[in-house]
Short mmCIF file of C-alpha atoms and ligand atoms in Angstrom, two decimals:
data_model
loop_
_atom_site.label_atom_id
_atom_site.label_comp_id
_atom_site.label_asym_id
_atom_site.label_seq_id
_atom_site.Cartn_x
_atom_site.Cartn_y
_atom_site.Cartn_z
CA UNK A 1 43.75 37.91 110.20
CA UNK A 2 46.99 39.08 112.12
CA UNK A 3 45.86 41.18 115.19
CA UNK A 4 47.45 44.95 115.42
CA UNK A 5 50.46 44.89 117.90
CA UNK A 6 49.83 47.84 119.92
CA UNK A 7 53.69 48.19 121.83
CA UNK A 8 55.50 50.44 119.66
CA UNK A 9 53.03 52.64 118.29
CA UNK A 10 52.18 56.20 118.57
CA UNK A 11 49.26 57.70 121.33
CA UNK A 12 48.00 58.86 117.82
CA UNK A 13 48.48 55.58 116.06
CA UNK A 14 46.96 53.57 119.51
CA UNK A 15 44.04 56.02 118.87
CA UNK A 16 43.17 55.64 115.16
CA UNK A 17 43.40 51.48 116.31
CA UNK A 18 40.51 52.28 119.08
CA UNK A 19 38.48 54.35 116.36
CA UNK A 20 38.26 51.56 113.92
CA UNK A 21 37.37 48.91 117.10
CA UNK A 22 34.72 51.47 117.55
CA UNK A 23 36.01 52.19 121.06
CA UNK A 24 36.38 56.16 122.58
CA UNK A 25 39.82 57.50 122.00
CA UNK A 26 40.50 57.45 125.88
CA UNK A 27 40.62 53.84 125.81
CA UNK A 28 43.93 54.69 124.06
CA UNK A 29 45.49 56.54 127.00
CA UNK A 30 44.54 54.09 129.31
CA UNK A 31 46.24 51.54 127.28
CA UNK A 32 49.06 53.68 127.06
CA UNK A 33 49.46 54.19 130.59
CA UNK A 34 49.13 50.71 131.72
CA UNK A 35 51.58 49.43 128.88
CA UNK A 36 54.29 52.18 129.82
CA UNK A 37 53.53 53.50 133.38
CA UNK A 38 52.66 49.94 134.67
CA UNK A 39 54.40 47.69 132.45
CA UNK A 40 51.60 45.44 132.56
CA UNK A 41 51.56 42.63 129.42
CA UNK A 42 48.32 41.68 128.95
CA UNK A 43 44.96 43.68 128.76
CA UNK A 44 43.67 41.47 131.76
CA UNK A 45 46.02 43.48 133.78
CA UNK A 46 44.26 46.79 133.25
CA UNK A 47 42.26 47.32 135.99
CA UNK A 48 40.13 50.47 135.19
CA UNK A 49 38.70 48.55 131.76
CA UNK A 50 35.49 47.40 131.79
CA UNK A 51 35.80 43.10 132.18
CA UNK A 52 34.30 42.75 128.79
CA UNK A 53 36.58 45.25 126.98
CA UNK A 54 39.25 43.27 128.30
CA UNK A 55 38.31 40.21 126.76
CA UNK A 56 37.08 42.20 123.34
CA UNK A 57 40.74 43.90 123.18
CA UNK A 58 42.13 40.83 123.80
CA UNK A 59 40.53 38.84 120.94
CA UNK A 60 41.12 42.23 118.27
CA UNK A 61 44.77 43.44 119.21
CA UNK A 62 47.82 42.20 120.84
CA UNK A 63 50.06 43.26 123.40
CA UNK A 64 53.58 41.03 123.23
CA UNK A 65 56.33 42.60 125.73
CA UNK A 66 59.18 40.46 124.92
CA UNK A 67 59.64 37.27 127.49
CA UNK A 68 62.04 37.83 130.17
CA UNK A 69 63.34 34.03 129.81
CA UNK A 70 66.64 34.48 131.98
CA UNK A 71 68.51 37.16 134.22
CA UNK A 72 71.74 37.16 135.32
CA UNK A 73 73.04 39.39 137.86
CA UNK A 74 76.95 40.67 137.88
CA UNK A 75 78.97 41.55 141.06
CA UNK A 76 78.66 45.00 140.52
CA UNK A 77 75.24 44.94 139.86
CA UNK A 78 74.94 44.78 136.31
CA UNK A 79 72.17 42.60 134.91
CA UNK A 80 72.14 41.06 131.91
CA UNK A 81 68.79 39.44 130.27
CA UNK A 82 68.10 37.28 127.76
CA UNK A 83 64.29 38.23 125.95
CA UNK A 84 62.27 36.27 123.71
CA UNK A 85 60.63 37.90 120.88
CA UNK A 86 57.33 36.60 119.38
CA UNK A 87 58.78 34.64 116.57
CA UNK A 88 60.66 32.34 119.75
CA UNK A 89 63.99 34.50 118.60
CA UNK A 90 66.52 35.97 121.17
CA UNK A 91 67.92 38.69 122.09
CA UNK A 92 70.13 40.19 125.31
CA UNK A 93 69.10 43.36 126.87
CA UNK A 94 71.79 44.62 129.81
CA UNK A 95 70.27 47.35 132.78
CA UNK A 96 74.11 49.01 133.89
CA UNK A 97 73.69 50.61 137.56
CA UNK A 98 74.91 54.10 138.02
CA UNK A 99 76.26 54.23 141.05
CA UNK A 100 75.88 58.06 141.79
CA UNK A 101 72.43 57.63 142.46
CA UNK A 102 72.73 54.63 145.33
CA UNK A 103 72.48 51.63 142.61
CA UNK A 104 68.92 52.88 142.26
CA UNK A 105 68.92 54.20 138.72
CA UNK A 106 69.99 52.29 134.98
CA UNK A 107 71.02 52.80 132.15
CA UNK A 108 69.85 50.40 129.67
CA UNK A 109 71.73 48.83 126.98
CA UNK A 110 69.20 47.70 124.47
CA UNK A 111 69.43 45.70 121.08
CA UNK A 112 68.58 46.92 117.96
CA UNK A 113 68.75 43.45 115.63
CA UNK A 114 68.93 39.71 116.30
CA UNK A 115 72.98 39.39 115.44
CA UNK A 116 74.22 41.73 113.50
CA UNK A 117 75.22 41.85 109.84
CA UNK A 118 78.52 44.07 110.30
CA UNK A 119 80.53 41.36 111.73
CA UNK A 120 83.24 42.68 113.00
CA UNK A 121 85.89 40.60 113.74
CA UNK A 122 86.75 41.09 118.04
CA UNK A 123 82.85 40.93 118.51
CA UNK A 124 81.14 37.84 119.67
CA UNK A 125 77.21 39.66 118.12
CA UNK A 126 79.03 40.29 114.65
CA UNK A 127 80.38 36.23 114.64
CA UNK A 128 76.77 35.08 115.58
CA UNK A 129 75.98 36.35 112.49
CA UNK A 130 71.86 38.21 111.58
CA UNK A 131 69.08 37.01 111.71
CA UNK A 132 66.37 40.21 111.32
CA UNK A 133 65.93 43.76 111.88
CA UNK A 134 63.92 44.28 115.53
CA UNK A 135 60.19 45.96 115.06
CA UNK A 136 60.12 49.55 117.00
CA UNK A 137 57.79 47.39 119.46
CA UNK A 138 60.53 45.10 120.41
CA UNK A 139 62.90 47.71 120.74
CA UNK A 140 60.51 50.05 123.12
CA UNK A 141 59.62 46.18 124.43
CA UNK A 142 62.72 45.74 126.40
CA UNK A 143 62.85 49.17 127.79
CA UNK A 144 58.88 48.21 129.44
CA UNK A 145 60.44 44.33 129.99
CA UNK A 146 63.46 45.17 131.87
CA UNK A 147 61.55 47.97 133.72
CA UNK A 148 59.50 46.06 135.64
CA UNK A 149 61.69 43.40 135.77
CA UNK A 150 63.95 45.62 137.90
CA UNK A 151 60.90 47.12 139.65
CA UNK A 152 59.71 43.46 140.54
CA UNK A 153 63.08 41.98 141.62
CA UNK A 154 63.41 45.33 143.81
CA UNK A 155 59.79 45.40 145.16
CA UNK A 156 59.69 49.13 144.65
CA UNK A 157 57.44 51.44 144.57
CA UNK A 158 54.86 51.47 141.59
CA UNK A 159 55.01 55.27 140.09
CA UNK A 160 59.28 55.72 140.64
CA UNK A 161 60.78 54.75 137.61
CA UNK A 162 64.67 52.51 137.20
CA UNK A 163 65.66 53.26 133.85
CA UNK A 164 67.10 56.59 132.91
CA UNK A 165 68.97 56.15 129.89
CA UNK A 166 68.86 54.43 126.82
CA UNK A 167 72.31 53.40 124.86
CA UNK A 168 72.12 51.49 121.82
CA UNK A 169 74.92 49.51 122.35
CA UNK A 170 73.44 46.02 122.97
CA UNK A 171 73.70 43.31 119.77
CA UNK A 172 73.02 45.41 116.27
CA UNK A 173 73.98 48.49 114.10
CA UNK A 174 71.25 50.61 115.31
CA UNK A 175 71.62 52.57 112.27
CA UNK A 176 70.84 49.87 109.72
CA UNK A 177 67.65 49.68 111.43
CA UNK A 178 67.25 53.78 111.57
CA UNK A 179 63.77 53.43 110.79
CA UNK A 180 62.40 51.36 113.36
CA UNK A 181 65.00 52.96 116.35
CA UNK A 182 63.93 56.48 115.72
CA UNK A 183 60.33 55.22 116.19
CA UNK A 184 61.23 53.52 119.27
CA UNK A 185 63.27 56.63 120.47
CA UNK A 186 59.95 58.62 119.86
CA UNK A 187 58.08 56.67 122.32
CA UNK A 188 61.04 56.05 124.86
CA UNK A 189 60.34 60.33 124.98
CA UNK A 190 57.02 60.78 124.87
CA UNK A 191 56.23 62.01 128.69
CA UNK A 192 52.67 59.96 128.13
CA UNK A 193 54.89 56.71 127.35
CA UNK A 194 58.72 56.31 128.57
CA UNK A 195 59.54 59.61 128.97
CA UNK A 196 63.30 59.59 128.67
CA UNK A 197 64.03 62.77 127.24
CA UNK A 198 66.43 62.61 124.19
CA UNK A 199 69.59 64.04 125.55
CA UNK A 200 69.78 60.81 128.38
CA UNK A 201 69.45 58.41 124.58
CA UNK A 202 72.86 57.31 122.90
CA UNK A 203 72.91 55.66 119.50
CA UNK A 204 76.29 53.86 118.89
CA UNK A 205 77.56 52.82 115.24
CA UNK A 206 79.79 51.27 113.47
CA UNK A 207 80.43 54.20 110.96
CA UNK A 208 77.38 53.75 108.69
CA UNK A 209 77.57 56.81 107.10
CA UNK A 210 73.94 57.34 105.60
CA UNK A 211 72.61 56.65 108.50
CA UNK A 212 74.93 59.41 110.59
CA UNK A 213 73.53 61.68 108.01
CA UNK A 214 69.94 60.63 108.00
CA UNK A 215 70.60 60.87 111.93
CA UNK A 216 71.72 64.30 111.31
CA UNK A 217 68.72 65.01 109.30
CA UNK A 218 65.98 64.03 111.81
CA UNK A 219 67.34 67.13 114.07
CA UNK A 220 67.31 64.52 117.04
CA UNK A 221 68.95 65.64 120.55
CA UNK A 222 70.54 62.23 121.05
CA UNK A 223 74.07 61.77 121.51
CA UNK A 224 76.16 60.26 119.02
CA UNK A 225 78.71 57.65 119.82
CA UNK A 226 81.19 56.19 116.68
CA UNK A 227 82.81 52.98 116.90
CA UNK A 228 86.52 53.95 115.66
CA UNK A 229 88.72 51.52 116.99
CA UNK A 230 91.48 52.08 114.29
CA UNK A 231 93.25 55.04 113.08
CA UNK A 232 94.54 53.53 109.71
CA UNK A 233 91.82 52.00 106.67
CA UNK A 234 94.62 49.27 106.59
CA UNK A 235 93.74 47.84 110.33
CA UNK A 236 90.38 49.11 110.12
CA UNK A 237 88.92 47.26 107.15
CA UNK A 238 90.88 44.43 109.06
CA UNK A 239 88.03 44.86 112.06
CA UNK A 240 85.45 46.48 110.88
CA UNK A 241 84.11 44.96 107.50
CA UNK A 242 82.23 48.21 106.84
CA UNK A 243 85.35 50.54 106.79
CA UNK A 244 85.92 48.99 103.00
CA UNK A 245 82.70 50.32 102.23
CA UNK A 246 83.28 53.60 104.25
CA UNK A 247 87.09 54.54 105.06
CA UNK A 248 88.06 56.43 107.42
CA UNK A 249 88.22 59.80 105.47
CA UNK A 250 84.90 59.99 104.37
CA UNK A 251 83.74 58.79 108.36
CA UNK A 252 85.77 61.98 109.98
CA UNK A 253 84.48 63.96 107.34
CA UNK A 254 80.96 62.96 108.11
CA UNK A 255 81.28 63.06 111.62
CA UNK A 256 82.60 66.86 111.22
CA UNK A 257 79.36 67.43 109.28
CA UNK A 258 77.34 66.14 111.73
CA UNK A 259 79.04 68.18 114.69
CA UNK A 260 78.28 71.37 112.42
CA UNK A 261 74.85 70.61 111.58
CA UNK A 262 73.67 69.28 115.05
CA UNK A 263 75.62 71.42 117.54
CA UNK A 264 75.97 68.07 119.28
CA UNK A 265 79.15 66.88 120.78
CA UNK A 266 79.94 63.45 119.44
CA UNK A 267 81.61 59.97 121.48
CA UNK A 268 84.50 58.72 119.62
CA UNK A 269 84.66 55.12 121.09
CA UNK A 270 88.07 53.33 121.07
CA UNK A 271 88.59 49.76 121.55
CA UNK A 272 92.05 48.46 122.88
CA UNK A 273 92.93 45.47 121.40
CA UNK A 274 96.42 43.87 121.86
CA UNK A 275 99.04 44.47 119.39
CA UNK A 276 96.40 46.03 116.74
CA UNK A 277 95.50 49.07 117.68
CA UNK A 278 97.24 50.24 120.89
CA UNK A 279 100.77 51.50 120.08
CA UNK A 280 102.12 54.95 121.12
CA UNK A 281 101.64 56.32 117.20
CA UNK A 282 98.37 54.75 117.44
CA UNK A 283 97.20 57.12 119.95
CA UNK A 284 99.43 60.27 118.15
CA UNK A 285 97.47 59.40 115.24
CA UNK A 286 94.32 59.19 116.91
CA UNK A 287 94.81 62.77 118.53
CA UNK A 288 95.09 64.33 115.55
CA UNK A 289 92.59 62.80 114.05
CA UNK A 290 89.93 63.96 117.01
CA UNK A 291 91.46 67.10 118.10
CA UNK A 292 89.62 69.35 115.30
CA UNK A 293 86.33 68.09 116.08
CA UNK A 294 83.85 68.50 119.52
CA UNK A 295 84.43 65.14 120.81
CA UNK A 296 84.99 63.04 123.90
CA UNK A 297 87.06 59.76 123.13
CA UNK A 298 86.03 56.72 125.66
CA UNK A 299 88.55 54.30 125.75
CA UNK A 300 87.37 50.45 126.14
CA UNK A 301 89.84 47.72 126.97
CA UNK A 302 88.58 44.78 124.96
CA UNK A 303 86.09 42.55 126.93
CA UNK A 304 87.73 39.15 125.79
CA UNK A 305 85.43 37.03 124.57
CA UNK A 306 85.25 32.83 124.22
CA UNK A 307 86.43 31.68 120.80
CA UNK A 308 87.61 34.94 119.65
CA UNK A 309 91.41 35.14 119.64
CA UNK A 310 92.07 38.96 120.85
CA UNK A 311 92.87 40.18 123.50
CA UNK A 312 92.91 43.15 125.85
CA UNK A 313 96.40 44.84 126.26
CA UNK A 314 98.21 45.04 129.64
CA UNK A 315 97.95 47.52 131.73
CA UNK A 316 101.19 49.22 130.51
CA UNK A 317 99.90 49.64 127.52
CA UNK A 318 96.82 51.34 128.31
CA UNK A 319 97.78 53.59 130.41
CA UNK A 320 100.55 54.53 127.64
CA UNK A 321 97.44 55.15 125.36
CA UNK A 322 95.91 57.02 128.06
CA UNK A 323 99.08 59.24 128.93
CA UNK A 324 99.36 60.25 125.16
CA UNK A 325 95.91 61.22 124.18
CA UNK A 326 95.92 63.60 127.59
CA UNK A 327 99.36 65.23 126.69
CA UNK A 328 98.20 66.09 123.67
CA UNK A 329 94.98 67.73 125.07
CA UNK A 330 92.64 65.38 124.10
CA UNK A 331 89.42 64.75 126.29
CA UNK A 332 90.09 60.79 127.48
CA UNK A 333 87.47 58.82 129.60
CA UNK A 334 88.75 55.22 130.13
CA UNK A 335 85.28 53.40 130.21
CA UNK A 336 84.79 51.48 133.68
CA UNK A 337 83.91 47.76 132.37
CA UNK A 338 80.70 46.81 133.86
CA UNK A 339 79.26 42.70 133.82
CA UNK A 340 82.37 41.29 132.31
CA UNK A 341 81.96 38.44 135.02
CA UNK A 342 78.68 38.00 133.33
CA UNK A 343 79.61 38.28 129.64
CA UNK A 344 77.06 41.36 130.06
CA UNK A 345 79.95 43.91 128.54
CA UNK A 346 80.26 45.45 125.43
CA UNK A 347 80.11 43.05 122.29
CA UNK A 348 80.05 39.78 124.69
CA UNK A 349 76.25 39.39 124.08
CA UNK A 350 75.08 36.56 121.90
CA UNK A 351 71.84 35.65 122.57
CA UNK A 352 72.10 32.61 123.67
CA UNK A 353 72.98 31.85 127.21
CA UNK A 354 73.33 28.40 128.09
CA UNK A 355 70.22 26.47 127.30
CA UNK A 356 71.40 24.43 130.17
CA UNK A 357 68.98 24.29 133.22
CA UNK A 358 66.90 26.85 131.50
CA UNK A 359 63.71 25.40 132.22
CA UNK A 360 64.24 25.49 136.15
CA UNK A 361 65.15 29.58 135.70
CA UNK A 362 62.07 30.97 134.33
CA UNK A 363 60.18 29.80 136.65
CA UNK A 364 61.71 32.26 138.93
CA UNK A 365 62.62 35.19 137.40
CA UNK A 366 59.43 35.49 135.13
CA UNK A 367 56.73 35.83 137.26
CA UNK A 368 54.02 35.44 134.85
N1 SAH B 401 76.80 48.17 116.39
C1 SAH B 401 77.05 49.33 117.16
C2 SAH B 401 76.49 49.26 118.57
C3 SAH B 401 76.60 47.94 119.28
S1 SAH B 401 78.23 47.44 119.74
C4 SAH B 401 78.54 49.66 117.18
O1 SAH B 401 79.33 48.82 116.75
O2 SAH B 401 78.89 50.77 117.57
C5 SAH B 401 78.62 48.55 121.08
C6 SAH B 401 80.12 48.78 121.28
O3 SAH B 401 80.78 47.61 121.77
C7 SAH B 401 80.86 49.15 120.01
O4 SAH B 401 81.73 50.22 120.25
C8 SAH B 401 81.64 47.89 119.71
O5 SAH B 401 82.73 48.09 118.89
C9 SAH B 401 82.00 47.47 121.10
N2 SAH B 401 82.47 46.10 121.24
C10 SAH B 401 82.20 45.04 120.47
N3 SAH B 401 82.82 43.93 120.96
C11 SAH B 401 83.48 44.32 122.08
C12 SAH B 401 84.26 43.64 123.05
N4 SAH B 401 84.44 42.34 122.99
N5 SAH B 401 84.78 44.38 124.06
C13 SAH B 401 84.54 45.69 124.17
N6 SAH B 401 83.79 46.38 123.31
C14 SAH B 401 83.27 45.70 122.26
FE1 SF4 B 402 77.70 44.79 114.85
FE2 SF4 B 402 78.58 46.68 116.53
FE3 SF4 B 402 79.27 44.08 116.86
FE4 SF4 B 402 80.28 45.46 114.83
S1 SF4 B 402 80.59 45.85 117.01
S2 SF4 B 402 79.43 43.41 114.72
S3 SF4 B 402 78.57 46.74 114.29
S4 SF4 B 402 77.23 44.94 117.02
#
């Protein structure tokens, strides 16, 4: 028989497992505290548990934080890491610095499938292709992985915590996966797991609209970030796949929905890619289009990308786009890249760093 994987269940669900082993529900806690306080990946690492409850939780349940296999770290301090999941598949997580806070806090760019079926067409996840849906453990997994990775490779002090914020913006569409993310974004807040409150947790999409509404629905305080990229269905569907499926009409009109139902301010994210999207009417069109609702547009110059032919635009250009959208009163952030060097950046994660030399790396980066 399959044992229970504990990592990405409730306190309450941890419980009910302890109840049927027999065991008192405080076992649960413990277990809770060690998994998300601690990090720890195996029951032998609990100290407080009795030797033989070790070894009788090991045999009935399992515990699998995902395997740190490699890490890379980026000039500016980004690190990217490539985990392996129980069924031997991989996936990238990325921990971003911030550097307000000295380099000693992250935000955490985590994945929410292997690949991704929405392939769009400048991203190097999307061309992989999918393979599966991640569990809520494996999501919540990296989050306790990368944790005490960064806690390890910084020798600090057990107790002070790294990551601060969650973005789903690593390889997936978080929201064809809604079930298992808002599971894992339960735990990442729950003070007696993660604790990363809801507000410092960004979900980014594609422009699956059920999903924005479902997202709507679960009266969630995360923030909201859209993939838009185009302002015309025409070079759109030409990207994006999905937009044939859900145009840009019934997208705006959904995201205005959301706005009014949530309160919530909403990320417009806008790639710049050269000689498709970047013209002066581009970014007329794209003000109009944004200046009705509460939103923030972030601006990303493509991250180019081996084998894919586009292509960030020059400088020019971008500050053009930049220039326009302020004129006409739009809020603009131009998004600082962060681990390009490393292929760490937005939509350069495949999953699959260089099986070269492998072997000799995890030796030293996971400690096990
Ligand atoms: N699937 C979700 C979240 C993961 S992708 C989504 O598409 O929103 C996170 C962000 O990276 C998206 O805005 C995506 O369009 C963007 N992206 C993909 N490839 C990129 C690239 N090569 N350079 C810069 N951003 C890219
Ligand atoms: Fe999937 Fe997002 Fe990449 Fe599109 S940009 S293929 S939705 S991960």
């Amino acid at each position: 028989m399959e044992k229970t994987e504990l990592l990405g269940l409730s306190l309450e669900e941890v419980e009910q497992v302890m109840a049927a082993l027999g065991l008192p529900r405080f076992r649960a806690r413990q277990i809770y505290h060690w998994l998300y306080k601690h990090q720890v990946h195996s029951f032998y690492q609990m100290n407080n548990l009795p030797k033989e409850l070790r070894h009788f939780l090991d045999k009935k349940v399992a515990l699998t934080v995902p395997r740190v296999m490699k890490a890379r770290v980026s000039r500016d301090g980004t690190r990217k890491f490539l985990l392996e999941l129980a069924d031997k598949k991989r996936i990238e997580t990325v921990a971003i610095p911030q550097f307000r806070t000295d380099g000693k806090k992250f935000t955490i760019c985590v994945s929410s499938q292997v690949g991704c079926p929405v392939g769009c067409r400048f991203c190097a996840t999307g061309q992989s292709g999918f393979e599966r849906d991640l569990t809520a453990g494996e999501i919540v997994g990296q989050v306790v992985a990368v944790e005490r990775e960064l806690k390890q490779r910084e020798k600090q002090n057990l107790g002070e915590r790294y990551l601060t914020n969650v973005v789903f913006m690593g390889m997936g569409e978080p929201l064809l996966n809604l079930d298992a993310v808002l599971k894992a974004i339960s735990i990442i807040n729950d003070d007696r797991a993660i604790g990363i409150g809801q507000r410092h947790v960004t979900i980014s999409t594609a422009g699956f609209i059920p999903g924005i509404r479902q997202l709507a629905e679960s009266g969630l305080q995360v923030t909201l970030a859209i993939s838009l990229h185009a302002t015309t269905d025409e070079v759109r569907n030409r990207i994006i796949p999905m937009n044939r499926r859900y145009p840009l009409e019934s997208l705006m009109e959904s995201i205005s929905s959301y706005i009014e139902k949530t309160g919530r301010r909403v990320t417009l994210e806008y790639l710049l890619l050269d000689g498709v999207n970047s013209s002066a009417q581009d970014a007329e069109r794209l003000a109009k289009m944004v200046r009705p609702l509460l939103a923030n547009i972030n601006l990303i110059p493509y991250n180019e990308t081996d084998r894919l032919h586009y292509r960030r635009p020059d400088q020019y250009t971008i500050n053009r786009f930049v220039a326009c959208l302020t004129r006409e009163g739009v809020n603009v952030t131009l998004r600082e890249e962060m681990g390009s060097d490393i292929e760490a950046a937005c939509g350069q994660l495949k999953g699959r760093m260089a099986a070269a030399g492998r072997k000799q790396e995890i030796g030293s980066v996971d400690s096990k």
